[in-house]
Tab-separated table of C-alpha atoms in Angstrom:
chain	number	residue	atom	x	y	z
S	138	MET	CA	12.906	29.912	18.294
S	139	GLY	CA	12.671	27.239	15.710
S	140	PHE	CA	12.407	27.592	11.991
S	141	ASP	CA	9.123	28.170	10.224
S	142	MET	CA	8.851	26.870	6.675
S	143	LYS	CA	6.133	29.458	6.148
S	144	SER	CA	8.880	32.050	5.817
S	145	PHE	CA	9.205	30.792	2.204
S	146	ARG	CA	5.535	31.444	1.446
S	147	LEU	CA	4.442	34.578	-0.488
S	148	ASP	CA	0.734	34.541	0.389
S	149	GLY	CA	-0.778	38.069	0.170
S	150	LYS	CA	2.197	39.441	-1.835
S	151	VAL	CA	1.966	41.072	-5.205
S	152	ALA	CA	4.841	40.144	-7.521
S	153	LEU	CA	5.601	42.011	-10.771
S	154	VAL	CA	7.792	40.065	-13.237
S	155	THR	CA	8.780	42.309	-16.186
S	156	GLY	CA	8.738	40.397	-19.501
S	157	GLY	CA	7.144	37.484	-17.775
S	158	VAL	CA	5.546	36.085	-20.916
S	159	TYR	CA	7.785	33.037	-21.749
S	160	GLY	CA	11.100	31.327	-20.883
S	161	ILE	CA	12.863	32.293	-17.683
S	162	GLY	CA	10.429	35.094	-16.805
S	163	PHE	CA	7.380	32.828	-17.088
S	164	GLY	CA	9.136	30.058	-15.095
S	165	MET	CA	9.965	32.444	-12.266
S	166	ALA	CA	6.441	33.903	-12.216
S	167	GLU	CA	5.004	30.376	-12.043
S	168	ALA	CA	7.145	29.589	-8.967
S	169	LEU	CA	6.209	32.884	-7.263
S	170	GLY	CA	2.538	32.110	-7.943
S	171	ALA	CA	2.840	28.537	-6.626
S	172	ALA	CA	4.339	30.052	-3.433
S	173	GLY	CA	1.195	32.165	-2.989
S	174	ALA	CA	2.023	35.497	-4.687
S	175	THR	CA	-0.432	37.321	-6.978
S	176	ILE	CA	1.400	37.578	-10.331
S	177	VAL	CA	1.578	40.718	-12.442
S	178	PHE	CA	3.674	40.764	-15.602
S	179	ASN	CA	4.147	42.976	-18.706
S	180	ASP	CA	5.187	42.950	-22.337
S	181	MET	CA	5.314	45.667	-24.996
S	182	HIS	CA	2.783	43.856	-27.187
S	183	GLN	CA	-0.879	43.137	-26.315
S	184	GLU	CA	-0.912	39.886	-28.233
S	185	LYS	CA	1.993	38.480	-26.229
S	186	VAL	CA	0.250	39.554	-22.947
S	187	ASP	CA	-2.938	37.834	-24.053
S	188	GLU	CA	-1.122	34.547	-25.033
S	189	ALA	CA	0.686	34.633	-21.707
S	190	LEU	CA	-2.578	35.233	-19.754
S	191	GLN	CA	-3.901	32.015	-21.393
S	192	LYS	CA	-0.719	30.072	-20.441
S	193	TYR	CA	-0.925	31.238	-16.843
S	194	LYS	CA	-4.594	30.214	-16.782
S	195	GLU	CA	-3.700	26.726	-18.049
S	196	ILE	CA	-1.344	26.245	-15.117
S	197	GLY	CA	-3.826	27.486	-12.649
S	198	ILE	CA	-2.419	30.991	-12.004
S	199	ASN	CA	-4.749	34.024	-12.210
S	200	ALA	CA	-2.217	36.574	-13.492
S	201	HIS	CA	-2.643	40.210	-14.410
S	202	GLY	CA	-0.959	41.405	-17.617
S	203	TYR	CA	-0.108	44.980	-18.624
S	204	VAL	CA	1.314	46.521	-21.794
S	205	PHE	CA	4.208	48.937	-21.285
S	206	ASP	CA	7.852	49.569	-22.094
S	207	VAL	CA	10.235	49.348	-19.116
S	208	THR	CA	12.348	52.153	-20.603
S	209	ASP	CA	9.383	54.657	-20.714
S	210	GLU	CA	9.432	56.276	-17.291
S	211	VAL	CA	6.036	58.019	-17.678
S	212	ALA	CA	4.289	54.750	-18.808
S	213	VAL	CA	5.981	52.872	-16.015
S	214	ASN	CA	4.852	55.301	-13.350
S	215	GLU	CA	1.307	55.289	-14.693
S	216	THR	CA	1.108	51.593	-14.854
S	217	VAL	CA	2.511	51.060	-11.366
S	218	LYS	CA	-0.270	53.399	-10.113
S	219	GLN	CA	-2.833	51.358	-12.140
S	220	ILE	CA	-1.497	48.065	-10.662
S	221	ARG	CA	-1.705	49.579	-7.233
S	222	SER	CA	-5.455	50.396	-7.660
S	223	GLU	CA	-6.351	47.186	-9.559
S	224	VAL	CA	-4.256	44.526	-7.864
S	225	GLY	CA	-2.307	46.091	-4.878
S	226	ILE	CA	0.988	47.684	-3.926
S	227	ILE	CA	3.914	45.729	-5.453
S	228	ASP	CA	5.811	43.793	-2.746
S	229	ILE	CA	8.203	41.949	-5.144
S	230	LEU	CA	9.750	43.211	-8.357
S	231	VAL	CA	11.626	40.858	-10.711
S	232	ASN	CA	13.548	42.887	-13.315
S	233	ASN	CA	13.595	40.168	-15.956
S	234	ALA	CA	12.968	42.073	-19.255
S	235	GLY	CA	16.139	42.320	-21.292
S	236	ILE	CA	17.703	41.951	-24.731
S	237	ILE	CA	21.061	40.760	-26.084
S	238	LYS	CA	22.664	41.807	-29.414
S	239	ARG	CA	25.522	39.588	-30.420
S	240	ILE	CA	27.587	41.957	-32.622
S	241	PRO	CA	31.373	42.288	-32.659
S	242	MET	CA	32.288	45.565	-30.960
S	243	LEU	CA	33.869	47.187	-33.958
S	244	GLU	CA	30.701	46.494	-36.020
S	245	MET	CA	28.269	47.580	-33.332
S	246	SER	CA	26.654	50.986	-33.748
S	247	ALA	CA	26.446	53.337	-30.738
S	248	GLU	CA	22.692	53.231	-31.299
S	249	ASP	CA	22.572	49.392	-30.776
S	250	PHE	CA	24.794	49.711	-27.777
S	251	ARG	CA	22.522	52.385	-26.248
S	252	GLN	CA	19.396	50.213	-26.907
S	253	VAL	CA	20.847	47.255	-24.886
S	254	ILE	CA	21.967	49.563	-22.068
S	255	ASP	CA	18.568	51.269	-22.126
S	256	ILE	CA	16.488	48.038	-21.768
S	257	ASP	CA	18.916	46.010	-19.621
S	258	LEU	CA	20.116	48.700	-17.250
S	259	ASN	CA	17.974	51.872	-17.375
S	260	GLY	CA	14.838	49.631	-17.447
S	261	PRO	CA	15.592	48.061	-14.004
S	262	PHE	CA	16.485	51.545	-12.608
S	263	ILE	CA	13.223	53.039	-13.878
S	264	MET	CA	11.120	50.013	-12.598
S	265	SER	CA	12.852	49.996	-9.163
S	266	LYS	CA	12.403	53.755	-8.730
S	267	ALA	CA	8.696	53.369	-9.550
S	268	VAL	CA	7.992	50.559	-6.993
S	269	ILE	CA	10.262	51.565	-4.079
S	270	PRO	CA	7.876	54.340	-2.788
S	271	GLY	CA	5.134	51.729	-2.263
S	272	MET	CA	7.641	49.413	-0.568
S	273	LEU	CA	8.713	52.216	1.700
S	274	GLU	CA	5.060	52.788	2.559
S	275	LYS	CA	4.591	49.065	3.389
S	276	GLY	CA	7.774	48.785	5.375
S	277	HIS	CA	9.215	45.962	3.250
S	278	GLY	CA	10.084	44.987	-0.356
S	279	LYS	CA	12.054	42.667	-2.545
S	280	ILE	CA	13.775	43.595	-5.743
S	281	ILE	CA	15.369	40.832	-7.817
S	282	ASN	CA	17.479	41.842	-10.766
S	283	LEU	CA	18.250	39.338	-13.591
S	284	CYS	CA	22.005	39.665	-13.823
S	285	SER	CA	24.133	37.255	-15.885
S	286	MET	CA	27.483	35.449	-15.918
S	287	MET	CA	28.339	38.520	-18.122
S	288	SER	CA	28.068	40.517	-14.894
S	289	GLU	CA	31.482	38.901	-14.118
S	290	LEU	CA	32.906	37.652	-17.452
S	291	GLY	CA	33.429	39.071	-20.891
S	292	ARG	CA	32.861	37.182	-24.139
S	293	GLU	CA	33.251	38.022	-27.819
S	294	THR	CA	30.298	39.974	-29.380
S	295	VAL	CA	28.551	40.948	-26.135
S	296	SER	CA	30.149	44.266	-25.216
S	297	ALA	CA	26.864	46.078	-24.657
S	298	TYR	CA	25.235	43.132	-22.754
S	299	ALA	CA	28.273	42.713	-20.524
S	300	ALA	CA	28.381	46.458	-19.827
S	301	ALA	CA	24.665	46.461	-18.937
S	302	LYS	CA	24.799	43.451	-16.806
S	303	GLY	CA	27.975	44.575	-14.988
S	304	GLY	CA	26.157	47.869	-14.373
S	305	LEU	CA	23.093	45.981	-13.109
S	306	LYS	CA	25.260	44.086	-10.604
S	307	MET	CA	26.418	47.390	-9.176
S	308	LEU	CA	22.875	48.951	-9.313
S	309	THR	CA	21.777	45.940	-7.256
S	310	LYS	CA	24.478	46.672	-4.595
S	311	ASN	CA	23.606	50.340	-4.573
S	312	ILE	CA	19.840	49.826	-4.171
S	313	CYS	CA	20.803	47.576	-1.175
S	314	SER	CA	23.048	50.369	0.226
S	315	GLU	CA	20.439	53.097	-0.111
S	316	PHE	CA	17.322	51.190	1.038
S	317	GLY	CA	18.546	48.312	3.258
S	318	GLU	CA	17.664	50.330	6.397
S	319	ALA	CA	14.082	50.573	5.104
S	320	ASN	CA	13.784	46.752	5.070
S	321	ILE	CA	14.055	46.567	1.269
S	322	GLN	CA	16.275	43.784	-0.030
S	323	CYS	CA	17.675	44.044	-3.551
S	324	ASN	CA	19.514	40.941	-4.847
S	325	GLY	CA	20.395	39.555	-8.281
S	326	ILE	CA	20.015	36.150	-9.898
S	327	GLY	CA	22.712	35.343	-12.520
S	328	PRO	CA	21.505	32.458	-14.689
S	329	GLY	CA	24.017	30.247	-16.453
S	330	TYR	CA	23.192	28.944	-19.904
S	331	ILE	CA	19.499	27.974	-19.792
S	332	ALA	CA	17.712	25.700	-22.211
S	333	THR	CA	14.795	27.703	-23.624
S	334	PRO	CA	13.264	27.974	-27.068
S	335	GLN	CA	15.550	30.935	-27.794
S	336	THR	CA	18.725	28.875	-27.137
S	337	ALA	CA	17.414	25.707	-28.853
S	338	PRO	CA	19.345	26.286	-32.158
S	339	LEU	CA	22.606	26.201	-30.088
S	340	ARG	CA	21.767	22.695	-28.906
S	341	GLU	CA	20.647	21.120	-32.243
S	342	LYS	CA	22.429	17.934	-33.204
S	343	GLN	CA	24.761	18.239	-36.139
S	344	PRO	CA	24.127	16.203	-39.315
S	345	ASP	CA	26.840	13.655	-38.201
S	346	GLY	CA	25.018	13.276	-34.859
S	347	SER	CA	27.544	15.278	-32.839
S	348	ARG	CA	26.695	18.167	-30.488
S	349	HIS	CA	26.588	21.751	-31.777
S	350	PRO	CA	30.043	23.319	-31.199
S	351	PHE	CA	28.530	25.877	-28.761
S	352	ASP	CA	26.720	23.140	-26.933
S	353	GLN	CA	30.024	21.204	-26.590
S	354	PHE	CA	31.701	24.396	-25.278
S	355	ILE	CA	28.964	25.008	-22.652
S	356	ILE	CA	28.960	21.388	-21.452
S	357	ALA	CA	32.768	21.378	-21.135
S	358	LYS	CA	32.654	24.673	-19.117
S	359	THR	CA	29.869	23.535	-16.741
S	360	PRO	CA	30.755	21.208	-13.797
S	361	ALA	CA	27.096	20.090	-13.843
S	362	SER	CA	27.719	18.945	-17.423
S	363	ARG	CA	24.265	20.135	-18.640
S	364	TRP	CA	22.365	23.305	-19.568
S	365	GLY	CA	20.136	24.791	-16.928
S	366	THR	CA	16.361	24.905	-17.172
S	367	PRO	CA	13.868	27.583	-16.204
S	368	GLU	CA	12.934	25.208	-13.331
S	369	ASP	CA	16.446	25.621	-11.939
S	370	LEU	CA	15.755	29.304	-11.243
S	371	GLN	CA	12.429	28.698	-9.400
S	372	GLY	CA	13.753	27.865	-5.999
S	373	PRO	CA	16.287	30.680	-5.995
S	374	VAL	CA	13.663	33.323	-7.018
S	375	VAL	CA	11.215	32.206	-4.331
S	376	PHE	CA	13.981	32.250	-1.712
S	377	LEU	CA	14.982	35.835	-2.718
S	378	ALA	CA	11.344	36.965	-2.868
S	379	SER	CA	10.530	35.558	0.546
S	380	GLU	CA	11.114	36.474	4.220
S	381	ALA	CA	13.526	33.587	4.410
S	382	SER	CA	16.120	35.923	2.772
S	383	ASN	CA	15.493	39.029	4.890
S	384	PHE	CA	19.133	39.359	5.817
S	385	VAL	CA	20.467	38.656	2.289
S	386	ASN	CA	21.007	41.949	0.533
S	387	GLY	CA	23.192	43.243	-2.328
S	388	HIS	CA	24.087	39.591	-3.300
S	389	ILE	CA	24.194	38.085	-6.743
S	390	LEU	CA	23.103	34.409	-6.607
S	391	TYR	CA	24.632	32.713	-9.684
S	392	VAL	CA	22.566	29.747	-10.847
S	393	ASP	CA	25.103	28.465	-13.373
S	394	GLY	CA	25.820	24.806	-12.604
S	395	GLY	CA	29.250	25.948	-11.355
S	396	ILE	CA	30.617	27.721	-14.462
S	397	LEU	CA	31.995	30.676	-12.507
S	398	ALA	CA	33.865	28.331	-10.144
S	399	TYR	CA	35.588	26.331	-12.873
S	400	ILE	CA	38.504	27.038	-15.227
S	401	GLY	CA	37.227	24.441	-17.675
S	402	LYS	CA	38.427	21.056	-18.997
S	403	GLN	CA	41.972	20.734	-20.339
S	404	PRO	CA	41.798	20.248	-24.146
């Protein structure tokens, strides 16, 4: 039969990346666009959508931006209909939008806990539910959930995030179970520690020239001995969005430089 490299191409596909305005989301959308997909993204604020549209334009991607909240089921359903009429049926959904609140469990309010669960777990459920009917109609679809190493491991101060990301791992497996027969593949990407503007303070050199303590901790825990970059997620997301991964379903692909394989350096 032979292998056709075109199976990695996404020409003619519409890819929606939630929260694809900066960082990891923007990097993944850039890769999907380079592979031929038409990019759609959202944010809750019009000014962020406008800024991102300009950034996409600068890198040669004609993206489509929409303002909605992934936890608002009515707004999501209306916008998915709007995208369908203005851009096309969504072939690829990347559930990237999410938040983290680093608060010790005994100090965390139930309200804060619920907000993290709502955005990081209910949001992907609402988004997936909105796009699956179109995928069923087309006879194919790809859903990629942004999981985390906290889908597998706990850590101080992230009880809500770990609960949400552990739930998202199982939602991924369940969407696979329910819609695999319909040629819909639902997989997860679990990034390791990624160097973005949001994590920059954790990598600042100390006054004596030494590494930040958290930076030292991550480097010691990572066999690759470095932080990841948004570019490290680009190949994996294109693979999971493409026909090259048609028999990969319910899988979480950890892009973590080997952290989950490693017990860590002996002190």
